[in-house]
């Protein structure tokens, strides 16, 4: 787990702002769910034999209350199950489908690696109550648009269809038969999953098993007409929007709740762990956790990995610097200075005021104050000298044009002063 400190935190704020603007453009609304959920929610929703439930969740028995009752709780390892629980618990679909998004920390006890921590952050979008392929495509188009907005290059889209449960059962039986015939080539993970979750064997990263997996029965060959039609309609919408993709028959995602469309956006810029966004349709999850049956689809993005990708591709994010820095030679002028700065801030000016580290030494020299002003990155210095204040003015000195031009502005015209500072920043 790690701290996120300035100026790095400014990059997070910038990314979050871009995401909020995009979500609003697609009419998705924010949802915030608890960090802690009952462990049973994830066992039912994610599947007992998934890596997350078996090895990665932070779970504990809560303290007993005065009646001796206690709960088994877990820090959320992902947020789809929590969103579905909230939607069901509050009957949010009573008047139709909902488009929701979140930005939140998640927790998994896995080996830290580049761009991945045990407390990590995800941005997610979930559309609940919609069964049509157009919503699958909408979510894919939204993520695709995010890469364009952020300036991220060389991201490719992979698609697959997991069909419906009955189709997967037929495929599952064929997989078990196939892998039973090649048990001597299975690694420990594959042997453990052979009868509990054979589909996950297809997702192996073991290079010694790649040829075996490539030759395994393909789920696409077991899909019925309705599943194939749904998948083709998703592709038709992407095609009409100029989005390219490849079909990856081994793409199964790591959780049990998916059906029909699944997808990942991947990059080669971050090494072997190249997935930066993944998701798909999960039409049976709401019923699975005890809610009224309803279709749903969504995706999640790893924030740390997106920020790492921005850095890797040398995509600059705006620095968080004030418009101006207030130079205050005399502490006696502070009441008037701070009243002026309050007016400017109400008008949208970002201004940092000089403060002394040691009040017994006064406000410090002009030289030290200008050094601070230059160091904070401000475009201008506002100089509240005694002579300027006596005339009802403030001096404005440019800090970034090289010439150091200086002028004055009347304090009685805060709107004009604000406009000058913002236009010249």
Short mmCIF file of C-alpha atoms in Angstrom, two decimals:
data_model
loop_
_atom_site.label_atom_id
_atom_site.label_comp_id
_atom_site.label_asym_id
_atom_site.label_seq_id
_atom_site.Cartn_x
_atom_site.Cartn_y
_atom_site.Cartn_z
CA UNK A 1 0.00 0.00 0.00
CA UNK A 2 1.31 3.46 -0.70
CA UNK A 3 0.76 7.16 -0.08
CA UNK A 4 -0.13 9.50 -2.94
CA UNK A 5 1.51 12.86 -2.31
CA UNK A 6 1.69 16.20 -4.14
CA UNK A 7 2.56 16.80 -6.92
CA UNK A 8 1.64 13.21 -7.92
CA UNK A 9 -1.84 13.64 -6.45
CA UNK A 10 -2.49 16.39 -9.01
CA UNK A 11 -2.20 13.75 -11.76
CA UNK A 12 -4.86 11.68 -9.98
CA UNK A 13 -7.17 14.70 -9.72
CA UNK A 14 -6.70 15.46 -13.41
CA UNK A 15 -7.52 11.87 -14.40
CA UNK A 16 -10.58 11.83 -12.12
CA UNK A 17 -11.78 15.10 -13.66
CA UNK A 18 -11.48 13.68 -17.19
CA UNK A 19 -13.43 10.59 -16.12
CA UNK A 20 -16.22 12.63 -14.49
CA UNK A 21 -16.62 14.72 -17.65
CA UNK A 22 -16.80 11.57 -19.77
CA UNK A 23 -19.31 9.87 -17.46
CA UNK A 24 -21.53 12.94 -17.50
CA UNK A 25 -21.37 12.99 -21.32
CA UNK A 26 -22.71 9.41 -21.35
CA UNK A 27 -25.29 10.21 -18.60
CA UNK A 28 -23.74 7.89 -15.99
CA UNK A 29 -24.29 8.87 -12.34
CA UNK A 30 -21.97 8.40 -9.38
CA UNK A 31 -22.49 5.68 -6.76
CA UNK A 32 -20.44 5.20 -3.55
CA UNK A 33 -20.58 1.95 -1.63
CA UNK A 34 -18.88 0.84 1.62
CA UNK A 35 -15.29 -0.39 1.67
CA UNK A 36 -16.42 -3.30 3.88
CA UNK A 37 -18.99 -5.86 2.76
CA UNK A 38 -20.11 -9.21 4.12
CA UNK A 39 -17.68 -11.89 2.92
CA UNK A 40 -20.58 -13.98 1.62
CA UNK A 41 -21.34 -11.33 -1.00
CA UNK A 42 -18.02 -11.98 -2.73
CA UNK A 43 -18.15 -15.75 -2.26
CA UNK A 44 -21.56 -15.84 -3.97
CA UNK A 45 -20.77 -13.21 -6.57
CA UNK A 46 -17.15 -13.90 -7.56
CA UNK A 47 -17.12 -17.67 -7.08
CA UNK A 48 -15.57 -19.85 -4.39
CA UNK A 49 -12.78 -21.14 -6.60
CA UNK A 50 -11.58 -17.79 -7.97
CA UNK A 51 -8.10 -16.60 -6.98
CA UNK A 52 -9.59 -13.54 -5.28
CA UNK A 53 -11.80 -15.53 -2.90
CA UNK A 54 -9.32 -18.36 -2.35
CA UNK A 55 -6.13 -16.35 -1.80
CA UNK A 56 -6.43 -12.58 -2.08
CA UNK A 57 -9.27 -11.20 0.08
CA UNK A 58 -8.63 -9.39 3.34
CA UNK A 59 -11.31 -11.04 5.51
CA UNK A 60 -11.92 -11.10 9.25
CA UNK A 61 -14.46 -11.96 11.91
CA UNK A 62 -15.93 -8.79 13.39
CA UNK A 63 -16.15 -8.26 17.15
CA UNK A 64 -19.28 -9.63 18.79
CA UNK A 65 -22.00 -7.21 19.84
CA UNK A 66 -23.71 -7.38 23.23
CA UNK A 67 -25.91 -10.23 22.01
CA UNK A 68 -22.92 -12.31 20.93
CA UNK A 69 -23.58 -11.80 17.21
CA UNK A 70 -20.77 -10.99 14.83
CA UNK A 71 -20.23 -10.81 11.08
CA UNK A 72 -17.59 -12.12 8.70
CA UNK A 73 -16.44 -9.11 6.71
CA UNK A 74 -14.06 -8.42 3.83
CA UNK A 75 -12.41 -5.37 2.35
CA UNK A 76 -13.83 -5.18 -1.14
CA UNK A 77 -11.51 -6.76 -3.75
CA UNK A 78 -13.66 -5.33 -6.57
CA UNK A 79 -16.80 -3.20 -6.69
CA UNK A 80 -19.25 -4.78 -9.12
CA UNK A 81 -20.67 -7.08 -6.42
CA UNK A 82 -21.04 -4.12 -4.04
CA UNK A 83 -22.80 -2.00 -6.67
CA UNK A 84 -25.15 -4.87 -7.49
CA UNK A 85 -25.86 -5.37 -3.78
CA UNK A 86 -26.67 -1.66 -3.36
CA UNK A 87 -28.89 -1.57 -6.45
CA UNK A 88 -30.81 -4.61 -5.25
CA UNK A 89 -31.02 -3.52 -1.60
CA UNK A 90 -32.43 -0.10 -2.53
CA UNK A 91 -34.69 -1.36 -5.36
CA UNK A 92 -33.05 1.09 -7.76
CA UNK A 93 -34.36 -0.68 -10.87
CA UNK A 94 -38.04 -0.30 -9.97
CA UNK A 95 -38.43 2.54 -12.51
CA UNK A 96 -36.02 1.28 -15.18
CA UNK A 97 -32.35 0.69 -15.83
CA UNK A 98 -29.55 2.67 -14.22
CA UNK A 99 -26.18 3.81 -15.54
CA UNK A 100 -23.69 4.19 -12.67
CA UNK A 101 -19.98 4.84 -12.14
CA UNK A 102 -17.53 4.83 -9.24
CA UNK A 103 -13.95 5.76 -8.37
CA UNK A 104 -12.76 3.94 -5.27
CA UNK A 105 -10.01 1.94 -3.51
CA UNK A 106 -10.00 -1.88 -3.62
CA UNK A 107 -7.91 -4.39 -1.66
CA UNK A 108 -6.25 -7.64 -2.69
CA UNK A 109 -3.43 -9.50 -0.99
CA UNK A 110 -1.43 -10.30 -4.10
CA UNK A 111 2.21 -9.93 -5.03
CA UNK A 112 2.92 -6.25 -5.70
CA UNK A 113 4.15 -5.55 -9.22
CA UNK A 114 4.52 -2.62 -11.54
CA UNK A 115 1.48 -0.38 -11.20
CA UNK A 116 -0.25 -2.79 -8.79
CA UNK A 117 -0.52 -2.49 -5.02
CA UNK A 118 -2.48 -4.29 -2.32
CA UNK A 119 -4.58 -1.18 -1.93
CA UNK A 120 -5.31 -0.12 -5.48
CA UNK A 121 -7.91 2.08 -7.12
CA UNK A 122 -10.48 1.36 -9.78
CA UNK A 123 -12.75 3.45 -11.95
CA UNK A 124 -15.82 1.49 -12.95
CA UNK A 125 -18.94 1.90 -15.05
CA UNK A 126 -21.98 -0.34 -14.61
CA UNK A 127 -25.20 -0.36 -16.65
CA UNK A 128 -27.91 -2.37 -14.88
CA UNK A 129 -31.33 -3.30 -16.21
CA UNK A 130 -30.38 -3.27 -19.92
CA UNK A 131 -30.25 -6.51 -21.92
CA UNK A 132 -29.39 -5.25 -25.41
CA UNK A 133 -26.01 -5.49 -27.16
CA UNK A 134 -26.08 -1.72 -27.71
CA UNK A 135 -25.25 -1.20 -24.02
CA UNK A 136 -22.29 -3.59 -24.25
CA UNK A 137 -21.09 -1.51 -27.20
CA UNK A 138 -21.81 1.77 -25.41
CA UNK A 139 -19.52 0.82 -22.54
CA UNK A 140 -16.75 -0.29 -24.89
CA UNK A 141 -17.09 2.97 -26.85
CA UNK A 142 -16.91 4.92 -23.57
CA UNK A 143 -13.60 3.31 -22.61
CA UNK A 144 -12.31 3.79 -26.15
CA UNK A 145 -13.20 7.49 -25.93
CA UNK A 146 -11.37 7.77 -22.60
CA UNK A 147 -8.10 6.70 -24.23
CA UNK A 148 -8.60 9.40 -26.86
CA UNK A 149 -9.34 12.07 -24.23
CA UNK A 150 -6.26 11.09 -22.21
CA UNK A 151 -4.05 10.88 -25.29
CA UNK A 152 -3.13 7.24 -24.64
CA UNK A 153 -1.82 5.38 -27.71
CA UNK A 154 -1.30 1.76 -28.73
CA UNK A 155 -4.19 0.25 -26.78
CA UNK A 156 -5.90 -2.71 -28.43
CA UNK A 157 -9.35 -4.16 -27.79
CA UNK A 158 -9.92 -7.91 -27.36
CA UNK A 159 -13.43 -9.40 -27.48
CA UNK A 160 -14.99 -12.75 -26.73
CA UNK A 161 -18.39 -14.19 -25.93
CA UNK A 162 -18.93 -16.58 -23.02
CA UNK A 163 -22.45 -17.36 -24.17
CA UNK A 164 -25.08 -18.50 -21.70
CA UNK A 165 -24.75 -20.94 -18.77
CA UNK A 166 -26.16 -23.97 -20.64
CA UNK A 167 -23.73 -23.38 -23.51
CA UNK A 168 -20.85 -23.04 -21.10
CA UNK A 169 -21.83 -26.30 -19.40
CA UNK A 170 -21.47 -28.16 -22.70
CA UNK A 171 -18.12 -26.51 -23.32
CA UNK A 172 -17.07 -27.22 -19.73
CA UNK A 173 -17.69 -30.93 -20.18
CA UNK A 174 -15.67 -30.92 -23.40
CA UNK A 175 -12.81 -29.06 -21.68
CA UNK A 176 -12.66 -31.53 -18.80
CA UNK A 177 -12.57 -34.46 -21.20
CA UNK A 178 -9.80 -32.77 -23.23
CA UNK A 179 -7.62 -31.83 -20.26
CA UNK A 180 -8.11 -35.25 -18.64
CA UNK A 181 -6.46 -36.72 -21.71
CA UNK A 182 -3.43 -34.41 -21.17
CA UNK A 183 -3.12 -34.40 -17.38
CA UNK A 184 0.63 -34.97 -17.59
CA UNK A 185 0.97 -31.50 -19.20
CA UNK A 186 -1.10 -29.61 -16.59
CA UNK A 187 0.61 -27.47 -13.98
CA UNK A 188 -0.50 -27.39 -10.34
CA UNK A 189 -3.00 -24.54 -10.85
CA UNK A 190 -4.58 -26.28 -13.85
CA UNK A 191 -4.93 -29.60 -12.00
CA UNK A 192 -6.58 -27.77 -9.11
CA UNK A 193 -9.05 -26.07 -11.45
CA UNK A 194 -9.75 -29.05 -13.71
CA UNK A 195 -13.07 -30.00 -12.10
CA UNK A 196 -13.93 -26.78 -10.24
CA UNK A 197 -13.35 -24.13 -12.92
CA UNK A 198 -11.77 -25.56 -16.10
CA UNK A 199 -12.53 -22.40 -18.10
CA UNK A 200 -9.88 -20.58 -16.06
CA UNK A 201 -7.21 -22.98 -17.35
CA UNK A 202 -7.56 -21.19 -20.69
CA UNK A 203 -6.38 -18.00 -18.97
CA UNK A 204 -3.07 -19.55 -17.85
CA UNK A 205 0.10 -17.46 -18.13
CA UNK A 206 2.31 -20.57 -18.04
CA UNK A 207 4.28 -20.61 -21.35
CA UNK A 208 4.69 -24.40 -21.15
CA UNK A 209 0.92 -24.82 -21.42
CA UNK A 210 0.26 -22.44 -24.32
CA UNK A 211 0.22 -25.06 -27.06
CA UNK A 212 -2.08 -27.29 -25.01
CA UNK A 213 -4.50 -24.42 -24.37
CA UNK A 214 -4.47 -23.29 -28.01
CA UNK A 215 -5.66 -26.73 -29.08
CA UNK A 216 -8.44 -26.92 -26.47
CA UNK A 217 -12.14 -26.92 -27.48
CA UNK A 218 -13.35 -23.36 -28.14
CA UNK A 219 -16.42 -21.97 -26.44
CA UNK A 220 -17.44 -20.13 -29.63
CA UNK A 221 -18.17 -23.49 -31.23
CA UNK A 222 -20.79 -24.22 -28.54
CA UNK A 223 -22.71 -20.92 -28.74
CA UNK A 224 -26.32 -20.92 -29.90
CA UNK A 225 -27.96 -18.61 -32.39
CA UNK A 226 -29.09 -15.99 -29.85
CA UNK A 227 -25.62 -15.69 -28.27
CA UNK A 228 -23.92 -15.41 -31.66
CA UNK A 229 -26.43 -12.78 -32.79
CA UNK A 230 -25.84 -10.71 -29.64
CA UNK A 231 -22.09 -10.87 -30.22
CA UNK A 232 -22.39 -9.91 -33.89
CA UNK A 233 -24.58 -6.90 -33.06
CA UNK A 234 -21.94 -5.63 -30.60
CA UNK A 235 -19.32 -5.94 -33.33
CA UNK A 236 -21.54 -4.19 -35.88
CA UNK A 237 -21.86 -1.13 -33.63
CA UNK A 238 -18.11 -1.04 -33.00
CA UNK A 239 -17.49 -1.39 -36.74
CA UNK A 240 -19.79 1.55 -37.49
CA UNK A 241 -17.84 3.66 -34.98
CA UNK A 242 -14.45 2.87 -36.48
CA UNK A 243 -13.28 0.80 -33.49
CA UNK A 244 -10.98 -2.12 -34.31
CA UNK A 245 -10.69 -5.30 -32.23
CA UNK A 246 -9.51 -8.88 -32.27
CA UNK A 247 -11.50 -11.88 -31.08
CA UNK A 248 -9.59 -13.71 -28.37
CA UNK A 249 -11.23 -17.11 -27.72
CA UNK A 250 -9.09 -17.53 -24.58
CA UNK A 251 -10.43 -14.36 -23.00
CA UNK A 252 -12.55 -15.57 -20.07
CA UNK A 253 -11.97 -12.90 -17.37
CA UNK A 254 -11.19 -13.99 -13.81
CA UNK A 255 -14.62 -13.96 -12.19
CA UNK A 256 -17.51 -16.41 -12.36
CA UNK A 257 -20.32 -13.95 -12.95
CA UNK A 258 -19.74 -13.10 -16.64
CA UNK A 259 -21.85 -14.23 -19.61
CA UNK A 260 -22.10 -13.22 -23.28
CA UNK A 261 -19.78 -10.29 -24.15
CA UNK A 262 -16.45 -9.99 -22.35
CA UNK A 263 -13.67 -7.60 -23.33
CA UNK A 264 -10.28 -6.20 -22.37
CA UNK A 265 -8.24 -3.21 -23.46
CA UNK A 266 -4.57 -4.18 -23.40
CA UNK A 267 -1.22 -2.48 -23.99
CA UNK A 268 2.29 -3.77 -24.52
CA UNK A 269 3.79 -0.70 -22.81
CA UNK A 270 3.48 -2.14 -19.28
CA UNK A 271 5.08 -5.54 -19.69
CA UNK A 272 3.26 -8.86 -19.35
CA UNK A 273 0.48 -7.45 -17.13
CA UNK A 274 -0.93 -5.34 -19.95
CA UNK A 275 -4.68 -5.18 -19.21
CA UNK A 276 -5.78 -1.66 -18.26
CA UNK A 277 -9.55 -2.13 -18.59
CA UNK A 278 -11.69 -5.24 -18.45
CA UNK A 279 -15.34 -6.08 -18.21
CA UNK A 280 -18.35 -7.72 -19.72
CA UNK A 281 -21.95 -8.74 -19.26
CA UNK A 282 -23.17 -10.30 -15.98
CA UNK A 283 -26.89 -10.95 -16.41
CA UNK A 284 -27.21 -13.43 -13.54
CA UNK A 285 -25.26 -11.72 -10.76
CA UNK A 286 -28.17 -9.75 -9.29
CA UNK A 287 -30.25 -12.90 -8.88
CA UNK A 288 -27.19 -14.80 -7.65
CA UNK A 289 -26.75 -12.49 -4.66
CA UNK A 290 -30.45 -12.55 -3.80
CA UNK A 291 -31.96 -9.72 -5.84
CA UNK A 292 -34.68 -9.67 -8.46
CA UNK A 293 -33.29 -10.96 -11.80
CA UNK A 294 -32.02 -8.19 -14.09
CA UNK A 295 -29.40 -7.98 -16.86
CA UNK A 296 -26.24 -5.88 -16.44
CA UNK A 297 -22.89 -5.06 -18.02
CA UNK A 298 -19.86 -3.08 -16.87
CA UNK A 299 -16.10 -2.54 -16.81
CA UNK A 300 -13.35 -1.46 -14.44
CA UNK A 301 -10.09 0.40 -15.03
CA UNK A 302 -6.99 0.19 -12.86
CA UNK A 303 -6.14 3.80 -12.00
CA UNK A 304 -2.50 3.14 -11.07
CA UNK A 305 -1.91 1.32 -14.34
CA UNK A 306 -3.47 4.07 -16.43
CA UNK A 307 -1.29 6.66 -14.68
CA UNK A 308 1.74 4.44 -15.22
CA UNK A 309 0.83 4.21 -18.91
CA UNK A 310 0.53 8.01 -19.17
CA UNK A 311 4.02 8.28 -17.70
CA UNK A 312 5.41 5.53 -19.95
CA UNK A 313 4.05 7.29 -23.05
CA UNK A 314 5.36 10.68 -21.83
CA UNK A 315 1.87 12.21 -21.82
CA UNK A 316 2.08 15.38 -19.76
CA UNK A 317 -0.69 16.19 -17.32
CA UNK A 318 -1.38 19.78 -16.26
CA UNK A 319 0.56 20.98 -13.25
CA UNK A 320 -1.43 22.24 -10.30
CA UNK A 321 -0.03 25.76 -9.86
CA UNK A 322 -1.74 28.95 -8.64
CA UNK A 323 -2.46 31.94 -10.85
CA UNK A 324 -0.67 34.23 -8.43
CA UNK A 325 1.47 34.44 -5.28
CA UNK A 326 0.82 37.25 -2.80
CA UNK A 327 3.94 39.09 -1.61
CA UNK A 328 3.26 40.65 1.82
CA UNK A 329 6.17 42.83 3.07
CA UNK A 330 4.48 43.97 6.29
CA UNK A 331 2.37 41.83 8.64
CA UNK A 332 0.31 44.93 9.54
CA UNK A 333 -1.27 44.81 6.06
CA UNK A 334 -2.47 41.21 6.41
CA UNK A 335 -6.15 42.04 7.19
CA UNK A 336 -6.48 44.10 3.99
CA UNK A 337 -4.44 41.63 1.95
CA UNK A 338 -6.49 38.63 3.05
CA UNK A 339 -9.77 40.44 2.37
CA UNK A 340 -8.56 41.14 -1.20
CA UNK A 341 -7.45 37.52 -1.71
CA UNK A 342 -10.85 36.28 -0.49
CA UNK A 343 -12.53 38.39 -3.21
CA UNK A 344 -10.18 37.03 -5.87
CA UNK A 345 -10.75 33.43 -4.84
CA UNK A 346 -14.52 33.90 -5.03
CA UNK A 347 -13.94 35.08 -8.61
CA UNK A 348 -12.06 31.88 -9.47
CA UNK A 349 -8.46 33.02 -9.00
CA UNK A 350 -6.11 30.47 -7.47
CA UNK A 351 -3.78 32.46 -5.26
CA UNK A 352 -1.23 31.41 -2.65
CA UNK A 353 -0.38 33.85 0.14
CA UNK A 354 3.08 34.16 1.59
CA UNK A 355 3.29 33.12 5.23
CA UNK A 356 6.22 33.30 7.58
CA UNK A 357 7.70 30.18 9.15
CA UNK A 358 8.70 32.23 12.20
CA UNK A 359 6.35 35.04 13.22
CA UNK A 360 9.06 36.66 15.34
CA UNK A 361 11.02 37.35 12.15
CA UNK A 362 8.19 39.20 10.42
CA UNK A 363 7.08 38.26 6.89
CA UNK A 364 10.60 37.79 5.56
CA UNK A 365 12.58 39.67 2.92
CA UNK A 366 11.38 40.52 -0.58
CA UNK A 367 14.08 38.18 -1.92
CA UNK A 368 12.89 35.20 0.09
CA UNK A 369 9.26 35.88 -0.79
CA UNK A 370 9.98 36.12 -4.51
CA UNK A 371 11.97 32.89 -4.28
CA UNK A 372 8.89 31.18 -2.81
CA UNK A 373 6.68 32.76 -5.48
CA UNK A 374 8.91 31.45 -8.26
CA UNK A 375 9.14 28.01 -6.66
CA UNK A 376 5.37 27.50 -6.45
CA UNK A 377 5.00 27.91 -10.22
CA UNK A 378 2.66 30.91 -10.12
CA UNK A 379 2.43 33.06 -13.25
CA UNK A 380 2.33 36.35 -11.31
CA UNK A 381 3.36 37.91 -8.04
CA UNK A 382 0.90 40.26 -6.36
CA UNK A 383 2.91 42.79 -4.36
CA UNK A 384 1.02 44.38 -1.47
CA UNK A 385 3.61 47.00 -0.58
CA UNK A 386 2.89 49.95 1.73
CA UNK A 387 3.06 52.48 -1.12
CA UNK A 388 0.75 50.46 -3.35
CA UNK A 389 -1.79 49.97 -0.57
CA UNK A 390 -1.71 53.67 0.26
CA UNK A 391 -2.76 54.37 -3.33
CA UNK A 392 -5.42 51.63 -3.20
CA UNK A 393 -3.49 49.45 -5.64
CA UNK A 394 -1.61 46.18 -5.89
CA UNK A 395 1.48 45.67 -8.06
CA UNK A 396 1.46 42.78 -10.54
CA UNK A 397 4.78 41.29 -11.59
CA UNK A 398 5.05 38.61 -14.29
CA UNK A 399 7.15 35.62 -13.20
CA UNK A 400 7.11 33.54 -16.39
CA UNK A 401 7.62 35.77 -19.44
CA UNK A 402 11.31 36.41 -18.81
CA UNK A 403 10.94 40.19 -18.92
CA UNK A 404 9.54 40.50 -15.42
CA UNK A 405 7.08 43.19 -16.51
CA UNK A 406 5.34 45.01 -13.65
CA UNK A 407 2.12 47.05 -13.55
CA UNK A 408 -0.52 48.05 -11.02
CA UNK A 409 -4.24 47.50 -10.63
CA UNK A 410 -6.85 49.19 -8.46
CA UNK A 411 -8.03 47.13 -5.47
CA UNK A 412 -11.50 48.60 -5.96
CA UNK A 413 -11.79 46.58 -9.19
CA UNK A 414 -11.38 42.93 -8.09
CA UNK A 415 -13.29 41.64 -11.15
CA UNK A 416 -10.84 43.33 -13.52
CA UNK A 417 -7.87 42.09 -11.50
CA UNK A 418 -9.22 38.53 -11.54
CA UNK A 419 -9.76 38.68 -15.30
CA UNK A 420 -6.16 39.86 -15.85
CA UNK A 421 -4.66 37.13 -13.70
CA UNK A 422 -6.72 34.35 -15.28
CA UNK A 423 -6.21 35.47 -18.88
CA UNK A 424 -2.44 35.81 -18.53
CA UNK A 425 -1.85 32.60 -16.53
#
